[in-house]
Amino acid sequence: MANYQRAFTDAQFWKALGFTAKYTVFITPILMVLGFLLALLTSSNSPLRQLTRGVIFLPVVIGLGTSSLLWYWLFDQQVGLVNKVLVDLHIINQPIVWFISADTALWAVIISVTWKVVGFGMILFVAGIQSVNKEVIEATMIDGATYWQRVWRIILPLNLSTILLVTLVSAIGSMLAFDQLYIMTGGGPKGQTFTSVYWIYQNSFIQFKLGYGAALSVILTVIIFCGAALQLYLTSRSKRQ
């Protein structure tokens, strides 16, 4: 019980949890919207769109550690291609030191993770879009519905289960973020990019406070479970309505 009492009063853990929640709130809608738009773009089975799907999905099979190292190099102030491209396009006047502040470091990580995992959500959305009855789509076209009206009134409502799945996977994966922050920011600057899992790792395997780390893990698990249960409830309620 002492470990749990200490965990509930650990300011650094709650600060890390707050950063994790911020990261989750930012990246989950990006993955959802971008994945759905890419699915709309590539949902037909023409050879060109199948190739496009394959190219977008390819980063998913790359290890998260490998992709994080790749993007850490791409965001490097001196030799990274990101700064070079931005300077050449006259978007910025001088290279950005991406990992010197928590805000720019956060967006660098979000960009790298989006590139890595957006293809997974896209594939799930493609499967959902292709499962919509073609006769329903044809009927709405005969009634004069525009493309975006069909998307909003037919495709989206019939894909609520897919939306729930992608949201849950994205949100839970973001709440458990570790590799990308460990490799790209190391928790810096000044511990501002510690995620909750990173803080648990620090206590468990760096400071060897295994009991305390286990207590933090249980608290995080309960928080994630409650969030997932709330989301399932709200989604099922919207279906009934």
CSV table of C-alpha atoms in Angstrom, one decimal:
chain,number,residue,atom,x,y,z
A,1,MET,CA,0.0,0.0,0.0
A,2,ALA,CA,2.9,2.4,0.7
A,3,ASN,CA,3.9,2.2,-3.0
A,4,TYR,CA,0.4,3.1,-4.1
A,5,GLN,CA,0.1,6.0,-1.7
A,6,ARG,CA,3.4,7.3,-3.0
A,7,ALA,CA,2.3,6.9,-6.6
A,8,PHE,CA,-0.8,8.9,-6.0
A,9,THR,CA,1.3,11.8,-4.6
A,10,ASP,CA,4.1,11.5,-7.2
A,11,ALA,CA,4.0,14.8,-9.0
A,12,GLN,CA,6.4,13.7,-11.7
A,13,PHE,CA,4.2,10.7,-12.5
A,14,TRP,CA,1.2,12.8,-12.9
A,15,LYS,CA,3.1,15.3,-15.0
A,16,ALA,CA,4.3,12.5,-17.2
A,17,LEU,CA,0.7,11.2,-17.4
A,18,GLY,CA,-0.4,14.7,-18.4
A,19,PHE,CA,2.2,14.8,-21.2
A,20,THR,CA,1.0,11.4,-22.3
A,21,ALA,CA,-2.6,12.5,-22.4
A,22,LYS,CA,-1.5,15.6,-24.4
A,23,TYR,CA,0.4,13.4,-26.9
A,24,THR,CA,-2.6,11.1,-27.2
A,25,VAL,CA,-5.1,13.9,-27.7
A,26,PHE,CA,-3.0,15.3,-30.5
A,27,ILE,CA,-2.0,12.2,-32.4
A,28,THR,CA,-5.2,10.1,-32.2
A,29,PRO,CA,-7.4,12.5,-34.3
A,30,ILE,CA,-4.5,12.9,-36.8
A,31,LEU,CA,-4.2,9.2,-37.2
A,32,MET,CA,-8.0,8.8,-37.5
A,33,VAL,CA,-8.6,11.6,-40.0
A,34,LEU,CA,-5.6,11.0,-42.1
A,35,GLY,CA,-6.1,7.2,-42.1
A,36,PHE,CA,-9.7,7.7,-43.2
A,37,LEU,CA,-8.9,10.2,-46.0
A,38,LEU,CA,-6.1,7.8,-47.3
A,39,ALA,CA,-8.6,5.0,-47.2
A,40,LEU,CA,-11.1,7.0,-49.3
A,41,LEU,CA,-8.3,7.8,-51.7
A,42,THR,CA,-7.2,4.2,-52.1
A,43,SER,CA,-10.3,2.1,-51.5
A,44,SER,CA,-10.9,1.1,-55.1
A,45,ASN,CA,-9.0,-1.9,-56.4
A,46,SER,CA,-7.3,-0.3,-59.4
A,47,PRO,CA,-3.7,-1.3,-59.8
A,48,LEU,CA,-2.4,2.2,-59.1
A,49,ARG,CA,-4.4,2.6,-55.9
A,50,GLN,CA,-3.4,-0.9,-54.7
A,51,LEU,CA,0.2,0.1,-55.2
A,52,THR,CA,-0.4,3.3,-53.3
A,53,ARG,CA,-2.0,1.4,-50.4
A,54,GLY,CA,1.1,-0.9,-50.3
A,55,VAL,CA,3.5,2.1,-50.2
A,56,ILE,CA,1.6,3.8,-47.4
A,57,PHE,CA,1.3,0.5,-45.4
A,58,LEU,CA,5.0,-0.3,-45.8
A,59,PRO,CA,6.3,1.7,-42.8
A,60,VAL,CA,3.9,-0.4,-40.5
A,61,VAL,CA,6.2,-3.4,-40.9
A,62,ILE,CA,9.3,-1.4,-39.9
A,63,GLY,CA,10.2,-1.7,-36.2
A,64,LEU,CA,9.3,1.4,-34.1
A,65,GLY,CA,12.8,1.7,-32.8
A,66,THR,CA,14.2,1.6,-36.4
A,67,SER,CA,11.8,4.3,-37.6
A,68,SER,CA,12.5,6.5,-34.6
A,69,LEU,CA,16.2,6.3,-35.3
A,70,LEU,CA,15.5,7.2,-38.9
A,71,TRP,CA,13.4,10.2,-38.0
A,72,TYR,CA,15.8,11.3,-35.3
A,73,TRP,CA,18.4,11.6,-38.0
A,74,LEU,CA,16.0,13.3,-40.4
A,75,PHE,CA,15.2,16.0,-37.8
A,76,ASP,CA,18.9,16.5,-36.9
A,77,GLN,CA,19.8,20.2,-36.9
A,78,GLN,CA,22.9,20.0,-39.1
A,79,VAL,CA,22.5,17.0,-41.4
A,80,GLY,CA,18.8,16.2,-41.2
A,81,LEU,CA,16.8,16.4,-44.5
A,82,VAL,CA,13.7,17.9,-42.8
A,83,ASN,CA,15.5,21.2,-42.1
A,84,LYS,CA,17.2,21.2,-45.5
A,85,VAL,CA,13.9,20.8,-47.3
A,86,LEU,CA,12.2,23.5,-45.2
A,87,VAL,CA,15.0,25.9,-45.8
A,88,ASP,CA,15.1,25.2,-49.6
A,89,LEU,CA,11.3,25.8,-49.8
A,90,HIS,CA,11.8,29.1,-47.9
A,91,ILE,CA,9.4,28.0,-45.1
A,92,ILE,CA,12.1,28.7,-42.5
A,93,ASN,CA,15.2,30.9,-42.6
A,94,GLN,CA,17.5,28.8,-40.5
A,95,PRO,CA,17.5,25.2,-39.3
A,96,ILE,CA,15.2,24.3,-36.3
A,97,VAL,CA,16.7,22.6,-33.3
A,98,TRP,CA,13.7,20.3,-33.0
A,99,PHE,CA,14.5,18.7,-29.6
A,100,ILE,CA,15.5,21.8,-27.7
A,101,SER,CA,11.9,22.5,-26.6
A,102,ALA,CA,9.1,20.2,-25.5
A,103,ASP,CA,6.6,21.6,-28.1
A,104,THR,CA,8.8,21.1,-31.2
A,105,ALA,CA,10.0,17.7,-29.9
A,106,LEU,CA,6.4,16.6,-29.4
A,107,TRP,CA,5.5,17.5,-33.0
A,108,ALA,CA,8.7,15.8,-34.3
A,109,VAL,CA,7.6,12.6,-32.5
A,110,ILE,CA,4.0,12.9,-33.8
A,111,ILE,CA,5.2,13.3,-37.4
A,112,SER,CA,7.5,10.2,-37.1
A,113,VAL,CA,4.8,8.0,-35.5
A,114,THR,CA,2.1,9.2,-38.0
A,115,TRP,CA,4.4,8.1,-40.8
A,116,LYS,CA,5.0,4.8,-39.1
A,117,VAL,CA,1.4,3.7,-38.2
A,118,VAL,CA,-1.1,5.6,-40.3
A,119,GLY,CA,-1.1,2.8,-42.8
A,120,PHE,CA,-2.5,0.4,-40.3
A,121,GLY,CA,-5.6,2.5,-39.7
A,122,MET,CA,-5.9,3.1,-43.4
A,123,ILE,CA,-6.1,-0.6,-44.1
A,124,LEU,CA,-8.8,-1.1,-41.5
A,125,PHE,CA,-10.8,1.8,-43.0
A,126,VAL,CA,-10.4,0.4,-46.5
A,127,ALA,CA,-11.8,-2.9,-45.4
A,128,GLY,CA,-14.8,-1.1,-43.8
A,129,ILE,CA,-15.4,1.1,-46.9
A,130,GLN,CA,-15.3,-1.9,-49.2
A,131,SER,CA,-17.8,-3.8,-47.0
A,132,VAL,CA,-20.5,-1.1,-47.6
A,133,ASN,CA,-23.2,-2.5,-49.9
A,134,LYS,CA,-22.6,-1.2,-53.4
A,135,GLU,CA,-26.4,-1.1,-54.0
A,136,VAL,CA,-26.8,1.4,-51.2
A,137,ILE,CA,-24.2,3.6,-52.7
A,138,GLU,CA,-25.7,3.4,-56.2
A,139,ALA,CA,-29.2,4.2,-54.8
A,140,THR,CA,-27.8,7.4,-53.2
A,141,MET,CA,-26.1,8.4,-56.4
A,142,ILE,CA,-29.4,8.0,-58.3
A,143,ASP,CA,-31.0,10.2,-55.7
A,144,GLY,CA,-28.4,12.9,-56.5
A,145,ALA,CA,-26.2,12.7,-53.4
A,146,THR,CA,-22.8,14.2,-53.8
A,147,TYR,CA,-19.6,12.3,-53.0
A,148,TRP,CA,-19.1,13.9,-49.6
A,149,GLN,CA,-22.8,13.5,-48.8
A,150,ARG,CA,-22.4,9.7,-49.4
A,151,VAL,CA,-19.3,9.7,-47.2
A,152,TRP,CA,-21.0,11.6,-44.4
A,153,ARG,CA,-24.4,9.9,-44.4
A,154,ILE,CA,-23.6,6.4,-45.6
A,155,ILE,CA,-20.0,5.4,-45.3
A,156,LEU,CA,-19.2,6.9,-41.9
A,157,PRO,CA,-22.4,5.6,-40.1
A,158,LEU,CA,-21.8,2.1,-41.5
A,159,ASN,CA,-18.2,2.2,-40.2
A,160,LEU,CA,-18.8,3.1,-36.6
A,161,SER,CA,-17.3,-0.3,-35.5
A,162,THR,CA,-14.1,0.3,-37.5
A,163,ILE,CA,-13.9,3.9,-36.2
A,164,LEU,CA,-14.1,2.5,-32.7
A,165,LEU,CA,-11.4,-0.1,-33.3
A,166,VAL,CA,-9.0,2.4,-34.9
A,167,THR,CA,-9.6,4.9,-32.1
A,168,LEU,CA,-9.0,2.4,-29.4
A,169,VAL,CA,-5.9,1.0,-31.0
A,170,SER,CA,-4.5,4.5,-31.6
A,171,ALA,CA,-5.4,5.8,-28.2
A,172,ILE,CA,-4.1,2.8,-26.2
A,173,GLY,CA,-0.9,2.7,-28.3
A,174,SER,CA,-0.4,6.4,-27.6
A,175,MET,CA,-1.0,6.0,-23.9
A,176,LEU,CA,1.7,3.3,-23.9
A,177,ALA,CA,4.2,5.3,-25.9
A,178,PHE,CA,7.8,4.7,-24.9
A,179,ASP,CA,10.2,3.7,-27.7
A,180,GLN,CA,9.8,6.8,-29.8
A,181,LEU,CA,10.3,9.2,-26.9
A,182,TYR,CA,13.1,7.2,-25.4
A,183,ILE,CA,15.0,7.3,-28.7
A,184,MET,CA,14.2,10.7,-30.0
A,185,THR,CA,14.0,12.9,-26.9
A,186,GLY,CA,15.3,10.9,-24.0
A,187,GLY,CA,12.7,12.5,-21.9
A,188,GLY,CA,14.2,15.9,-22.5
A,189,PRO,CA,14.4,18.8,-22.4
A,190,LYS,CA,14.5,18.8,-18.6
A,191,GLY,CA,12.1,15.8,-18.3
A,192,GLN,CA,9.3,17.6,-20.1
A,193,THR,CA,8.7,14.7,-22.6
A,194,PHE,CA,8.6,11.9,-20.1
A,195,THR,CA,5.6,9.7,-20.8
A,196,SER,CA,4.0,7.6,-18.1
A,197,VAL,CA,5.5,4.4,-19.4
A,198,TYR,CA,8.9,6.1,-19.6
A,199,TRP,CA,8.6,7.2,-16.0
A,200,ILE,CA,7.7,3.6,-15.0
A,201,TYR,CA,10.7,2.4,-16.9
A,202,GLN,CA,13.0,4.9,-15.1
A,203,ASN,CA,11.8,3.8,-11.7
A,204,SER,CA,11.7,0.1,-12.4
A,205,PHE,CA,14.9,-0.5,-14.4
A,206,ILE,CA,17.1,2.5,-13.8
A,207,GLN,CA,16.5,3.2,-10.1
A,208,PHE,CA,15.5,-0.4,-9.4
A,209,LYS,CA,12.3,0.5,-7.5
A,210,LEU,CA,10.5,-2.5,-8.8
A,211,GLY,CA,7.6,-2.4,-6.3
A,212,TYR,CA,7.0,1.2,-7.0
A,213,GLY,CA,7.2,0.7,-10.7
A,214,ALA,CA,4.6,-2.1,-10.4
A,215,ALA,CA,2.3,0.2,-8.5
A,216,LEU,CA,2.6,2.8,-11.2
A,217,SER,CA,1.9,0.2,-13.9
A,218,VAL,CA,-1.3,-0.9,-12.1
A,219,ILE,CA,-2.5,2.7,-11.9
A,220,LEU,CA,-1.8,3.3,-15.6
A,221,THR,CA,-3.6,0.1,-16.5
A,222,VAL,CA,-6.7,1.1,-14.6
A,223,ILE,CA,-6.7,4.5,-16.2
A,224,ILE,CA,-6.5,3.0,-19.7
A,225,PHE,CA,-9.2,0.5,-18.9
A,226,CYS,CA,-11.5,3.2,-17.7
A,227,GLY,CA,-10.9,5.3,-20.8
A,228,ALA,CA,-11.5,2.3,-23.1
A,229,ALA,CA,-14.7,1.4,-21.2
A,230,LEU,CA,-16.0,4.9,-21.4
A,231,GLN,CA,-15.3,5.1,-25.2
A,232,LEU,CA,-17.1,1.7,-25.7
A,233,TYR,CA,-20.1,2.9,-23.8
A,234,LEU,CA,-20.3,6.2,-25.7
A,235,THR,CA,-20.0,4.5,-29.0
A,236,SER,CA,-22.6,1.9,-28.2
A,237,ARG,CA,-24.9,4.6,-27.0
A,238,SER,CA,-24.5,6.6,-30.3
A,239,LYS,CA,-25.3,3.4,-32.2
A,240,ARG,CA,-28.5,2.9,-30.3
A,241,GLN,CA,-29.6,6.5,-31.0
